[in-house]
Short mmCIF file of C-alpha atoms and ligand atoms in Angstrom, two decimals:
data_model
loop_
_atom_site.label_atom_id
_atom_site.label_comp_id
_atom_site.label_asym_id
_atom_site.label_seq_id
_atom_site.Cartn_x
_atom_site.Cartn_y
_atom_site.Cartn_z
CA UNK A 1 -7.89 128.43 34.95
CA UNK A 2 -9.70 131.36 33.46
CA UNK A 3 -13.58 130.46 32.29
CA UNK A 4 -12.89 130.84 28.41
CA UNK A 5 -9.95 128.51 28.29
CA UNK A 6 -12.19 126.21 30.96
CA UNK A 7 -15.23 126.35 28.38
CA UNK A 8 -12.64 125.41 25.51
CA UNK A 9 -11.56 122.18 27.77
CA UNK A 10 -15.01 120.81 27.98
CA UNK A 11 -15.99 121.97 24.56
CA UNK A 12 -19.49 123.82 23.69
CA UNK A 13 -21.86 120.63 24.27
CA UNK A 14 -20.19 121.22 28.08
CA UNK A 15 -21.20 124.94 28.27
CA UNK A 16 -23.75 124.64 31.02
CA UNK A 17 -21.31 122.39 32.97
CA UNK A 18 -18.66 124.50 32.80
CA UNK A 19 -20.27 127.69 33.84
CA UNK A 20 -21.57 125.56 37.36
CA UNK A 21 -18.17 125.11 37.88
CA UNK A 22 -17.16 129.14 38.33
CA UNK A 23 -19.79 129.08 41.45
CA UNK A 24 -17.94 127.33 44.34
CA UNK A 25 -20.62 126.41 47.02
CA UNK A 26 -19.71 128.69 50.09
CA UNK A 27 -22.78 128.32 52.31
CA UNK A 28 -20.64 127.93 55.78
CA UNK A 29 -21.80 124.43 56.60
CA UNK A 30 -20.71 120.81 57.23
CA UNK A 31 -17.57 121.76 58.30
CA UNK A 32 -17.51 118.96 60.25
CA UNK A 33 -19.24 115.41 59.36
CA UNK A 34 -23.12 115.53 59.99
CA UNK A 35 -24.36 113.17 62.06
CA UNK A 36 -27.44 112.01 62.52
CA UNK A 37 -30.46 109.27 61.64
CA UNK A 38 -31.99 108.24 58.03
CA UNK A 39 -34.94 105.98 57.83
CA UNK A 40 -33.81 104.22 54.70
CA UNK A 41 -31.99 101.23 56.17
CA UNK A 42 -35.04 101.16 58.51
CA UNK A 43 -37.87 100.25 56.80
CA UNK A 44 -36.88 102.09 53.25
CA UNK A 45 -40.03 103.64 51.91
CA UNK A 46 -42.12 102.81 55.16
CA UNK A 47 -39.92 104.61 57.44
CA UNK A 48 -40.92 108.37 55.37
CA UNK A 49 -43.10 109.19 58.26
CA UNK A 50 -43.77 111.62 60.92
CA UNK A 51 -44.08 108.40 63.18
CA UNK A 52 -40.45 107.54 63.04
CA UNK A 53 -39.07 110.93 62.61
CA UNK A 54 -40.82 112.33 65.75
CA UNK A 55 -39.80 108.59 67.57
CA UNK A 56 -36.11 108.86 66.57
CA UNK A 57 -36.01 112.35 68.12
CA UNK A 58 -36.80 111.80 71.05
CA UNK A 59 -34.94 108.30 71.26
CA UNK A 60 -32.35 110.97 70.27
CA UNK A 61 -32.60 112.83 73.48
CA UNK A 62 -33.80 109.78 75.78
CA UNK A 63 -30.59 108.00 74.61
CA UNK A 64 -28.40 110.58 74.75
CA UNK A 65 -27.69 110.75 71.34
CA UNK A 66 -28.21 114.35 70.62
CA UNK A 67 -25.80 115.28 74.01
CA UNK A 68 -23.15 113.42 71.33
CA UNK A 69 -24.02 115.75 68.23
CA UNK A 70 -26.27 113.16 66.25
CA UNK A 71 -28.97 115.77 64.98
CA UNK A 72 -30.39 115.12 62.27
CA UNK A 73 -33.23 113.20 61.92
CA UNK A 74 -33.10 112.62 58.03
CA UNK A 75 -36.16 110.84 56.32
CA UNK A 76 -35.40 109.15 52.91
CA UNK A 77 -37.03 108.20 49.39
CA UNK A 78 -40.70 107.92 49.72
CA UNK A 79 -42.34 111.40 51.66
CA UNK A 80 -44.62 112.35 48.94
CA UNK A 81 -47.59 110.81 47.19
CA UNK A 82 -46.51 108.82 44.38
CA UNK A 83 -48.88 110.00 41.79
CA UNK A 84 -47.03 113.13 40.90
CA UNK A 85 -47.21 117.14 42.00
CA UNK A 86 -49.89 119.40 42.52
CA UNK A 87 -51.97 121.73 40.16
CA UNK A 88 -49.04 124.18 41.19
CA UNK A 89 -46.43 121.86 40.47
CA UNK A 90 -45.57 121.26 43.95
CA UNK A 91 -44.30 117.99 46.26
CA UNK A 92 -47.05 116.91 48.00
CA UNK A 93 -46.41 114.84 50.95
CA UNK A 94 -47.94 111.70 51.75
CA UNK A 95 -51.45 112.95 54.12
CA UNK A 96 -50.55 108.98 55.37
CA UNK A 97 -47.17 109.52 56.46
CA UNK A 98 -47.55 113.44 57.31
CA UNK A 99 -51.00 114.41 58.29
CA UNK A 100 -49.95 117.65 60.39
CA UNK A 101 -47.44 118.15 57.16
CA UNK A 102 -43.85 118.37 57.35
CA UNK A 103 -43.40 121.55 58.53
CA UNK A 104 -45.11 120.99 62.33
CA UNK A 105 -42.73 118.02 62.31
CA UNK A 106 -39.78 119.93 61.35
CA UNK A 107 -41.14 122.47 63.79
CA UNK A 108 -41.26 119.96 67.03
CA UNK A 109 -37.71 118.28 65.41
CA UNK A 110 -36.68 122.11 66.14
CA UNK A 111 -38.10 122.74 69.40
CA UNK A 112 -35.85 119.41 70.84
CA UNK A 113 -32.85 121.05 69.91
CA UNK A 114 -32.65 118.85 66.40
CA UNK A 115 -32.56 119.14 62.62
CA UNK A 116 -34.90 117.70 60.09
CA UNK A 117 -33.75 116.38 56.88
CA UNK A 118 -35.64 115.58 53.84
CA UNK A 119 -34.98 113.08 50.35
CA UNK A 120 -35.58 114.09 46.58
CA UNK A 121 -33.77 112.84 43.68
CA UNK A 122 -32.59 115.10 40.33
CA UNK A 123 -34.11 112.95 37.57
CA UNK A 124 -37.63 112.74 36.76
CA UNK A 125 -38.39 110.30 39.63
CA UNK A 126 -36.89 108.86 42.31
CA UNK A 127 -35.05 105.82 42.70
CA UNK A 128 -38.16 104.34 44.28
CA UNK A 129 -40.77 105.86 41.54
CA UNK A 130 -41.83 108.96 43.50
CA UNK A 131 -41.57 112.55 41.40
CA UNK A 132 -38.16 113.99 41.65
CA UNK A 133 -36.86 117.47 40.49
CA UNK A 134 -35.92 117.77 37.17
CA UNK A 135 -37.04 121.05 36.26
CA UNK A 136 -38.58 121.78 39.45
CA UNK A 137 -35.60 122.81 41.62
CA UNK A 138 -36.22 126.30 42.60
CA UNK A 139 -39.80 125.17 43.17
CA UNK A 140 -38.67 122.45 45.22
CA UNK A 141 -35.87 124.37 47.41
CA UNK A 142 -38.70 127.00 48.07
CA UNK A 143 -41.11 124.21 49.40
CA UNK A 144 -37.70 123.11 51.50
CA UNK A 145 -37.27 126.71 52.91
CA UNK A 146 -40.94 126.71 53.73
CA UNK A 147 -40.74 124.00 55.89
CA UNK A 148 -37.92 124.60 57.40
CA UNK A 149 -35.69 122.26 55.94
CA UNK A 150 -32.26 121.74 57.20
CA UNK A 151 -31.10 119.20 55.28
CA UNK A 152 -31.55 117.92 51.52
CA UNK A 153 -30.22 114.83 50.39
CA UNK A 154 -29.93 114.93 46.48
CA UNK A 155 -30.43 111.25 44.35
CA UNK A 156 -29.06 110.63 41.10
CA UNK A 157 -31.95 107.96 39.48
CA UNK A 158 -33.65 108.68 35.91
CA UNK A 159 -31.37 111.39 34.96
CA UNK A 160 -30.68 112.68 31.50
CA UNK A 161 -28.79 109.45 30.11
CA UNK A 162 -27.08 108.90 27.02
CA UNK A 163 -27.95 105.43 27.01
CA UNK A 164 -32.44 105.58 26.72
CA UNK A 165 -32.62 109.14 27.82
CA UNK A 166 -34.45 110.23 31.19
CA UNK A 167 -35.72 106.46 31.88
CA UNK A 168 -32.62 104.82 33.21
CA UNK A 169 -33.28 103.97 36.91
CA UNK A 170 -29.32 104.07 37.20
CA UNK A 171 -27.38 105.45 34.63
CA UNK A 172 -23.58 105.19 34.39
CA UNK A 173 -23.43 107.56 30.87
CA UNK A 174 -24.52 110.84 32.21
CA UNK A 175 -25.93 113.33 29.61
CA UNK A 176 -23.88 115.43 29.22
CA UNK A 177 -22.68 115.67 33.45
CA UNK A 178 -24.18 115.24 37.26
CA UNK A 179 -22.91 118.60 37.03
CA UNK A 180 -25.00 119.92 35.33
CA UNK A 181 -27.95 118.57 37.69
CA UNK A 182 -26.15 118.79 41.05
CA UNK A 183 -24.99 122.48 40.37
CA UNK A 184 -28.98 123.21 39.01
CA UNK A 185 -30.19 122.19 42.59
CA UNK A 186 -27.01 123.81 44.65
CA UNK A 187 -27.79 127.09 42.68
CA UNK A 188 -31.47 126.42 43.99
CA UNK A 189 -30.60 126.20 47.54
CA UNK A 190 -28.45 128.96 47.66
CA UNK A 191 -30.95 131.59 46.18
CA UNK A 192 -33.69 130.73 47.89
CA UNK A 193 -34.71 132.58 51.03
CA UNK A 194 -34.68 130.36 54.69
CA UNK A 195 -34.42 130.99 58.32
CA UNK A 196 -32.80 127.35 58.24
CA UNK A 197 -29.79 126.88 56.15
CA UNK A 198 -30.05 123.56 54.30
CA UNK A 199 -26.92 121.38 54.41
CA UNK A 200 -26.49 119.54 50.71
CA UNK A 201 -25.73 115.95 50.79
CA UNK A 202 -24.86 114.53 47.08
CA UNK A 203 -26.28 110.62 46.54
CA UNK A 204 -24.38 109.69 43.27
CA UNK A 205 -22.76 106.86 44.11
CA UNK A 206 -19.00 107.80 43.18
CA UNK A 207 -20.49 108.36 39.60
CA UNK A 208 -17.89 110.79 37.30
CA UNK A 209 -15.36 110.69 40.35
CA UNK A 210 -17.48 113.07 42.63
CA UNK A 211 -14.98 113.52 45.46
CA UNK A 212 -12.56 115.34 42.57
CA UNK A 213 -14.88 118.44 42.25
CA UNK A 214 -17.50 117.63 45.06
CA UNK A 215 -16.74 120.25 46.98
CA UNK A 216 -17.94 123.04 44.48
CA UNK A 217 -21.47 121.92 44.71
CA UNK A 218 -22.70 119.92 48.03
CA UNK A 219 -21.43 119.01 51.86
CA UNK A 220 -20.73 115.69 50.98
CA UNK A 221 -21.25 113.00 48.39
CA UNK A 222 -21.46 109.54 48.59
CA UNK A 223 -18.13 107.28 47.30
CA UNK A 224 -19.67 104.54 46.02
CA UNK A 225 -22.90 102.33 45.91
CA UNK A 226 -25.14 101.80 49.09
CA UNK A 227 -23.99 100.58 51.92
CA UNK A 228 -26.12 97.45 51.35
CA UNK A 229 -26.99 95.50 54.94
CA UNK A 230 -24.14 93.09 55.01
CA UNK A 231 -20.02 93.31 55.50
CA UNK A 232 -19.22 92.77 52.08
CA UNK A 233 -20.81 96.67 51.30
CA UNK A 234 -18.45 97.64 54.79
CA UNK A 235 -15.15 96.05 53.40
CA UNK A 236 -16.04 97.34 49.77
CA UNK A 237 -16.69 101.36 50.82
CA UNK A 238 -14.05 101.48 53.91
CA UNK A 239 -11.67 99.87 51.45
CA UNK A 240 -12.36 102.38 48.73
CA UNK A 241 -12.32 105.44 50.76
CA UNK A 242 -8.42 104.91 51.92
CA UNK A 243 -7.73 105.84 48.29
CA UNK A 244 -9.37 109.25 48.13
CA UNK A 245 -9.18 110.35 51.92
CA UNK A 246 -7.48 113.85 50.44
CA UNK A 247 -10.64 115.20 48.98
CA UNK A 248 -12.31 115.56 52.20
CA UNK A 249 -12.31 118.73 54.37
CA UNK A 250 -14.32 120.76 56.25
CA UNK A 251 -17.29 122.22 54.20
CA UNK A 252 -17.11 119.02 51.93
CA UNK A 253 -16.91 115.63 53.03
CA UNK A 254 -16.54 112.17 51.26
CA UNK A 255 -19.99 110.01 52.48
CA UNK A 256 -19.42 106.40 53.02
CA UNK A 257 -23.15 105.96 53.46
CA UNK A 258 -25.66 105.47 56.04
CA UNK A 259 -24.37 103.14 58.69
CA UNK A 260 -25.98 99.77 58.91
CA UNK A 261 -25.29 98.94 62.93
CA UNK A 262 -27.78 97.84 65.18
CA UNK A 263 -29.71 95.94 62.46
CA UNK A 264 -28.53 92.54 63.46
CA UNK A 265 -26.34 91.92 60.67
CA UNK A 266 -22.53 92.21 61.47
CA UNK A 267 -20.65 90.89 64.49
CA UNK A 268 -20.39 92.87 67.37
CA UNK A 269 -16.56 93.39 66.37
CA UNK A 270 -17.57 93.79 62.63
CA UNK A 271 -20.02 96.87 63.98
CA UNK A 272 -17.17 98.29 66.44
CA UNK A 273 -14.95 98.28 62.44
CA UNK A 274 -17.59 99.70 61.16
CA UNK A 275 -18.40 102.51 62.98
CA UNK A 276 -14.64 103.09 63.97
CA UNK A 277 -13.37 103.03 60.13
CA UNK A 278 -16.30 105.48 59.10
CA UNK A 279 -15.60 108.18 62.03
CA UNK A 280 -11.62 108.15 61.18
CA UNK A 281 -12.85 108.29 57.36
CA UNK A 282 -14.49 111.79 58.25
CA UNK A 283 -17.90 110.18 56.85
CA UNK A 284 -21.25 111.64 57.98
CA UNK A 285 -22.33 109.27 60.80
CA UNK A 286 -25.76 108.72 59.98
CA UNK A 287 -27.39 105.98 61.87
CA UNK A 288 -29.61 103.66 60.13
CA UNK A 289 -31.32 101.50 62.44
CA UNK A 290 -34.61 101.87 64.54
CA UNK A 291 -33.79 103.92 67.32
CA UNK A 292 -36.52 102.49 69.36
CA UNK A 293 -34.95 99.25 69.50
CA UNK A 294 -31.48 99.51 69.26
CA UNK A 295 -29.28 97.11 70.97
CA UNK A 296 -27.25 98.24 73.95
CA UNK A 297 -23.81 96.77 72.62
CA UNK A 298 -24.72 98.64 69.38
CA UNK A 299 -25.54 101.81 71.33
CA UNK A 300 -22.52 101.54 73.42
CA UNK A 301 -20.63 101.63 70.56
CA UNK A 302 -21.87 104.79 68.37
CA UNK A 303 -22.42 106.37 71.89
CA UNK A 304 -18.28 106.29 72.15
CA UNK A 305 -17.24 109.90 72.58
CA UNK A 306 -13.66 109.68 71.79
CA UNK A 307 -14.32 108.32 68.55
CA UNK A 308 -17.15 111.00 68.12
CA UNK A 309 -14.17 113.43 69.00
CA UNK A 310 -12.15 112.00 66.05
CA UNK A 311 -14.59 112.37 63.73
CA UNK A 312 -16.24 115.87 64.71
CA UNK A 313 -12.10 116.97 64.82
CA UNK A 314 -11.82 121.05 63.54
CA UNK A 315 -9.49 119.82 61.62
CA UNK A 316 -11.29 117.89 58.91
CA UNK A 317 -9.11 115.60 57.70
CA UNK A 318 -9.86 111.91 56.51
CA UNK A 319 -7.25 109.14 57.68
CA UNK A 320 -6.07 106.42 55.36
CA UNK A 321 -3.86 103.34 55.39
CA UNK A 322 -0.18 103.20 55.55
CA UNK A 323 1.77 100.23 54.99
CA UNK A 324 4.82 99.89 58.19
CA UNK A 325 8.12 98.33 57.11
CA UNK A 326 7.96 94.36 56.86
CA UNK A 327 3.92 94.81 56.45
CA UNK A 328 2.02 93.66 53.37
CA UNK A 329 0.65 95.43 51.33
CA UNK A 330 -3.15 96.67 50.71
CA UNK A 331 -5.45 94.39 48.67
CA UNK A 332 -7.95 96.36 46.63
CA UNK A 333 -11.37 95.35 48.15
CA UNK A 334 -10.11 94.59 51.64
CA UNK A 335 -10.01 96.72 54.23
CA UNK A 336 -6.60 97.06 55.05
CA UNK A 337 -4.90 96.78 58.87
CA UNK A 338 -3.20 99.75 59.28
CA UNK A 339 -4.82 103.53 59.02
CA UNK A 340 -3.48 107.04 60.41
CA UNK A 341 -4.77 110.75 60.35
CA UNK A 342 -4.16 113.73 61.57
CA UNK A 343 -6.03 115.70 63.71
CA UNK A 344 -5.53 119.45 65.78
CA UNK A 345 -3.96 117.81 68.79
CA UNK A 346 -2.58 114.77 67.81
CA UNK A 347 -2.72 111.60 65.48
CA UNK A 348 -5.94 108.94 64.97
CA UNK A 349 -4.31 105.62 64.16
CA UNK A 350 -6.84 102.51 63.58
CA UNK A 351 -5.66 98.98 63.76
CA UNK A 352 -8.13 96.17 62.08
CA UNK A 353 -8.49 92.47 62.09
CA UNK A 354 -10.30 91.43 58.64
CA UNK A 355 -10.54 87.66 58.20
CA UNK A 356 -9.19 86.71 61.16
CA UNK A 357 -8.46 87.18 65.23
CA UNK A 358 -4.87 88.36 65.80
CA UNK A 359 -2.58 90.32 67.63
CA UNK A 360 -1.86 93.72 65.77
CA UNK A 361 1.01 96.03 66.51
CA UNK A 362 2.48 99.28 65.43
CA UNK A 363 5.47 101.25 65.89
CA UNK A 364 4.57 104.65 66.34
CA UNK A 365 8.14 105.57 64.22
CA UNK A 366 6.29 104.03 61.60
CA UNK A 367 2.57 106.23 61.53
CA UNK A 368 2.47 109.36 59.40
CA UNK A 369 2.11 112.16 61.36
CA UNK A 370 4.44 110.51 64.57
CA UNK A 371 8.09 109.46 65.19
CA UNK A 372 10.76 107.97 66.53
CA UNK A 373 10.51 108.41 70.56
CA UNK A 374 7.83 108.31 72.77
CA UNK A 375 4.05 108.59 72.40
CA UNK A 376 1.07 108.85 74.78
CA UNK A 377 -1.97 107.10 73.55
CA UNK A 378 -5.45 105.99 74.40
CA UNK A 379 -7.53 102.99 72.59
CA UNK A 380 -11.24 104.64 72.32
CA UNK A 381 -13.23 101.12 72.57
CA UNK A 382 -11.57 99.50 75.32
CA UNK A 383 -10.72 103.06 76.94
CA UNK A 384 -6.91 101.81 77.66
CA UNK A 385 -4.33 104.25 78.11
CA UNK A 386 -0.36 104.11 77.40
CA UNK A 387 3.04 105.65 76.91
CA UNK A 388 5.93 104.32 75.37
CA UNK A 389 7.10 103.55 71.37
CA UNK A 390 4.55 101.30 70.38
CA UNK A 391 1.34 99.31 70.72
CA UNK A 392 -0.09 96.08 70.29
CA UNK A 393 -3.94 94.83 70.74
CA UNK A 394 -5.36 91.47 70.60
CA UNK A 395 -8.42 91.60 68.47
CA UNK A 396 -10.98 89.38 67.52
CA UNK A 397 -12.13 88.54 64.14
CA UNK A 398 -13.33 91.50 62.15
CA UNK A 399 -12.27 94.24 64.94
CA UNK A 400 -10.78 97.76 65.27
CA UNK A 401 -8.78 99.54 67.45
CA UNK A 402 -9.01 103.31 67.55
CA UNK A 403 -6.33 105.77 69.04
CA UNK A 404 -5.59 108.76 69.73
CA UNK A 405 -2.21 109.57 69.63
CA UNK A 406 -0.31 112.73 71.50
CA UNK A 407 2.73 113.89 72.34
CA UNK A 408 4.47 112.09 75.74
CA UNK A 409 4.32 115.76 77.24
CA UNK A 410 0.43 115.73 76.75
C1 LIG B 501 -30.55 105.05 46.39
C2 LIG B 501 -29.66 105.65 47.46
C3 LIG B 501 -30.12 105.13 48.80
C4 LIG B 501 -31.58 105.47 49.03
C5 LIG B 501 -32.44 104.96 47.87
C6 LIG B 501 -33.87 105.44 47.97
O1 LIG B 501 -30.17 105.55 45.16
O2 LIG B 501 -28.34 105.31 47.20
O3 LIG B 501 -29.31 105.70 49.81
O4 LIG B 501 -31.72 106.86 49.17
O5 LIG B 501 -31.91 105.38 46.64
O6 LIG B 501 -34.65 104.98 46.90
#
């Protein structure tokens, strides 16, 4: 569609929206997920430190972690000083939280063979009160490039509203589009000058459909509301993201949101779904837990390289559920049994267990992507290997079983 009959679709109060839309972002990263850490499901506003950025890199390396491609260490809502900018109009941070200043932490992130990742919202604050960057984005993206930035996440609180104006923590009637505010801060990024590029991750919550025309302005954007710490926010995003899997590819990715394992409040199985469901997904995995006390069962299982494999895949694309012959059929909300994608060198199927423990099976004839004949498989979790026409796990409540699936020849 040519601009003028584009402008003539939105109509004039649209203008500014619809000229963002003629720039498509093209800056040559995230093509595959990001992975990494973010403070936010730590401690929220305590964890915006040097003290736990610095201690979840090297827990990265010490761990392993960063072997695996988690790199970057990503600190969340809460860097600066609350009161507002300098005399200069800049972000200040927090002399509490950073008193060598980001940029020697960005600089030792760096020198351990990691990325550093930074927080700001595109309202007039933050979603926790602290000044965000309405009007200030080229400011703000030259502060970033100063630092050396790699990574921006972008919030969506007290943004121009139709419903009370700029004062709505959360506001569902944007005035007059994110668009407008996302593709201000994109434009931002991509002008200014840095020896780092700076990977765009878009934090509005699903509002105005963002996976439709995501792509245009940021990495990745999140689905849907945050992953809050309990299953009900892990059944409510996996569930969703089975319905929009075909937005994501590389250079733009649908974000499921920070992980919440290791924080001692799913099942061991309901962590192994979790992590499983998210990495066929093609979400970011971005670890949210304290890295210097992460269980071992939880590390085993976001340590698991053939699911890595999966989700780092050149690829790019998300799986999503399909319903076998004789099967039931998907509940919205619920995370449905029975998921398939492709990747370069084969198929990832994923078998759950919501609600209860029970033996799940497939016929390969019956997975998009496979056939009738036979398949060669392995189960990433329990590391089990196979050939033959089908496949059948016992799992407990709340579980997952991830494959990859090749030819028999493979
Ligand atoms: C929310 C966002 C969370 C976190 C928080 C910080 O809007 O979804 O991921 O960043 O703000 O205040």
């Amino acid at each position: 569609m040519k601009t003028s009959h584009l402008i003539l679709a939105y109509g004039t109060a649209d203008l500014v929206s619809a000229a963002a839309l003629t720039r498509r972002l093209d800056n040559g990263l995230g093509l595959t997920p990001s992975m990494g850490w973010s403070g936010w499901n730590v401690a929220q506003c305590n964890s915006a430190s040097e003290k736990y950025a610095l201690e979840t890199a090297n827990a990265f390396v010490s761990l392993g972690l960063k072997d695996l491609g988690y790199q970057y260490i990503n600190i969340d809502d809460c860097w600066t000083v609350k009161s507002g900018r300098d005399a200069n109009g800049n972000l200040v941070p927090d002399p509490n939280k950073w008193p060598r200043g980001i940029k020697a932490v960005a600089d030792e992130i760096h020198g351990l063979g990691l990325k550093f990742g930074l927080y700001g919202c595109a309202g007039k604050l933050t979603c926790a009160g602290y000044p965000g960057s309405e009007g200030h984005e080229q400011q703000d993206a030259r502060s970033l490039a100063s630092w050396d930035v790699d990574f921006w996440k972008y919030d969506n609180c007290y943004t121009p509203c139709k419903t009370g104006g700029d004062d709505v923590q959360v506001c569902s009637s944007p005035d007059p589009s994110t668009k407008v505010w996302y593709g201000a801060m994109r434009d931002a990024l991509l002008d200014v000058k840095t020896t780092h590029d700076i990977l765009f991750n878009m934090c509005s919550w699903g509002v105005e459909q963002v996976w439709q025309w995501g792509k245009t302005y940021g990495n990745s954007w999140r689905i849907d509301n945050d992953n809050w710490q309990d299953w009900a926010s892990v059944q409510r995003i996996g569930s969703k993201a089975a319905g929009i899997s075909q937005y994501s590819a590389p250079g733009g990715f649908n974000d499921l949101d920070m992980l919440i394992v290791g924080n001692g409040v799913l099942t061991e199985p309901q962590e192994r779904l979790h992590f499983g469901l998210w990495a066929i997904a093609k979400s970011p995995l971005i670890l949210g837990t304290d890295m210097t006390k992460i269980p071992s069962s939880t590390l085993a299982i976001v340590s698991n390289k053939g699911i890595i494999d999966i989700n780092q895949d050149s690829l790019g694309v998300a799986a999503t559920t399909f319903q076998p012959p004789g099967a039931p059929a998907p509940v919205s909300g619920q995370i449905y049994t029975y998921w398939a994608g492709p990747l370069s060198d084969g198929v990832a199927v994923g078998l759950t267990s919501v609600g209860s423990a029970k033996t799940v099976s497939v016929n390969f004839a019956d997975v998009p992507g496979l056939g009738k004949g036979s398949w060669t498989w392995k189960e990433m979790y329990s590391g089990k290997t196979g050939t033959g026409e089908s496949v059948s796990f016992d799992l407990a409540e709340d579980d997952m079983a991830v494959l990859k699936v090749t030819s028999a020849s493979k």
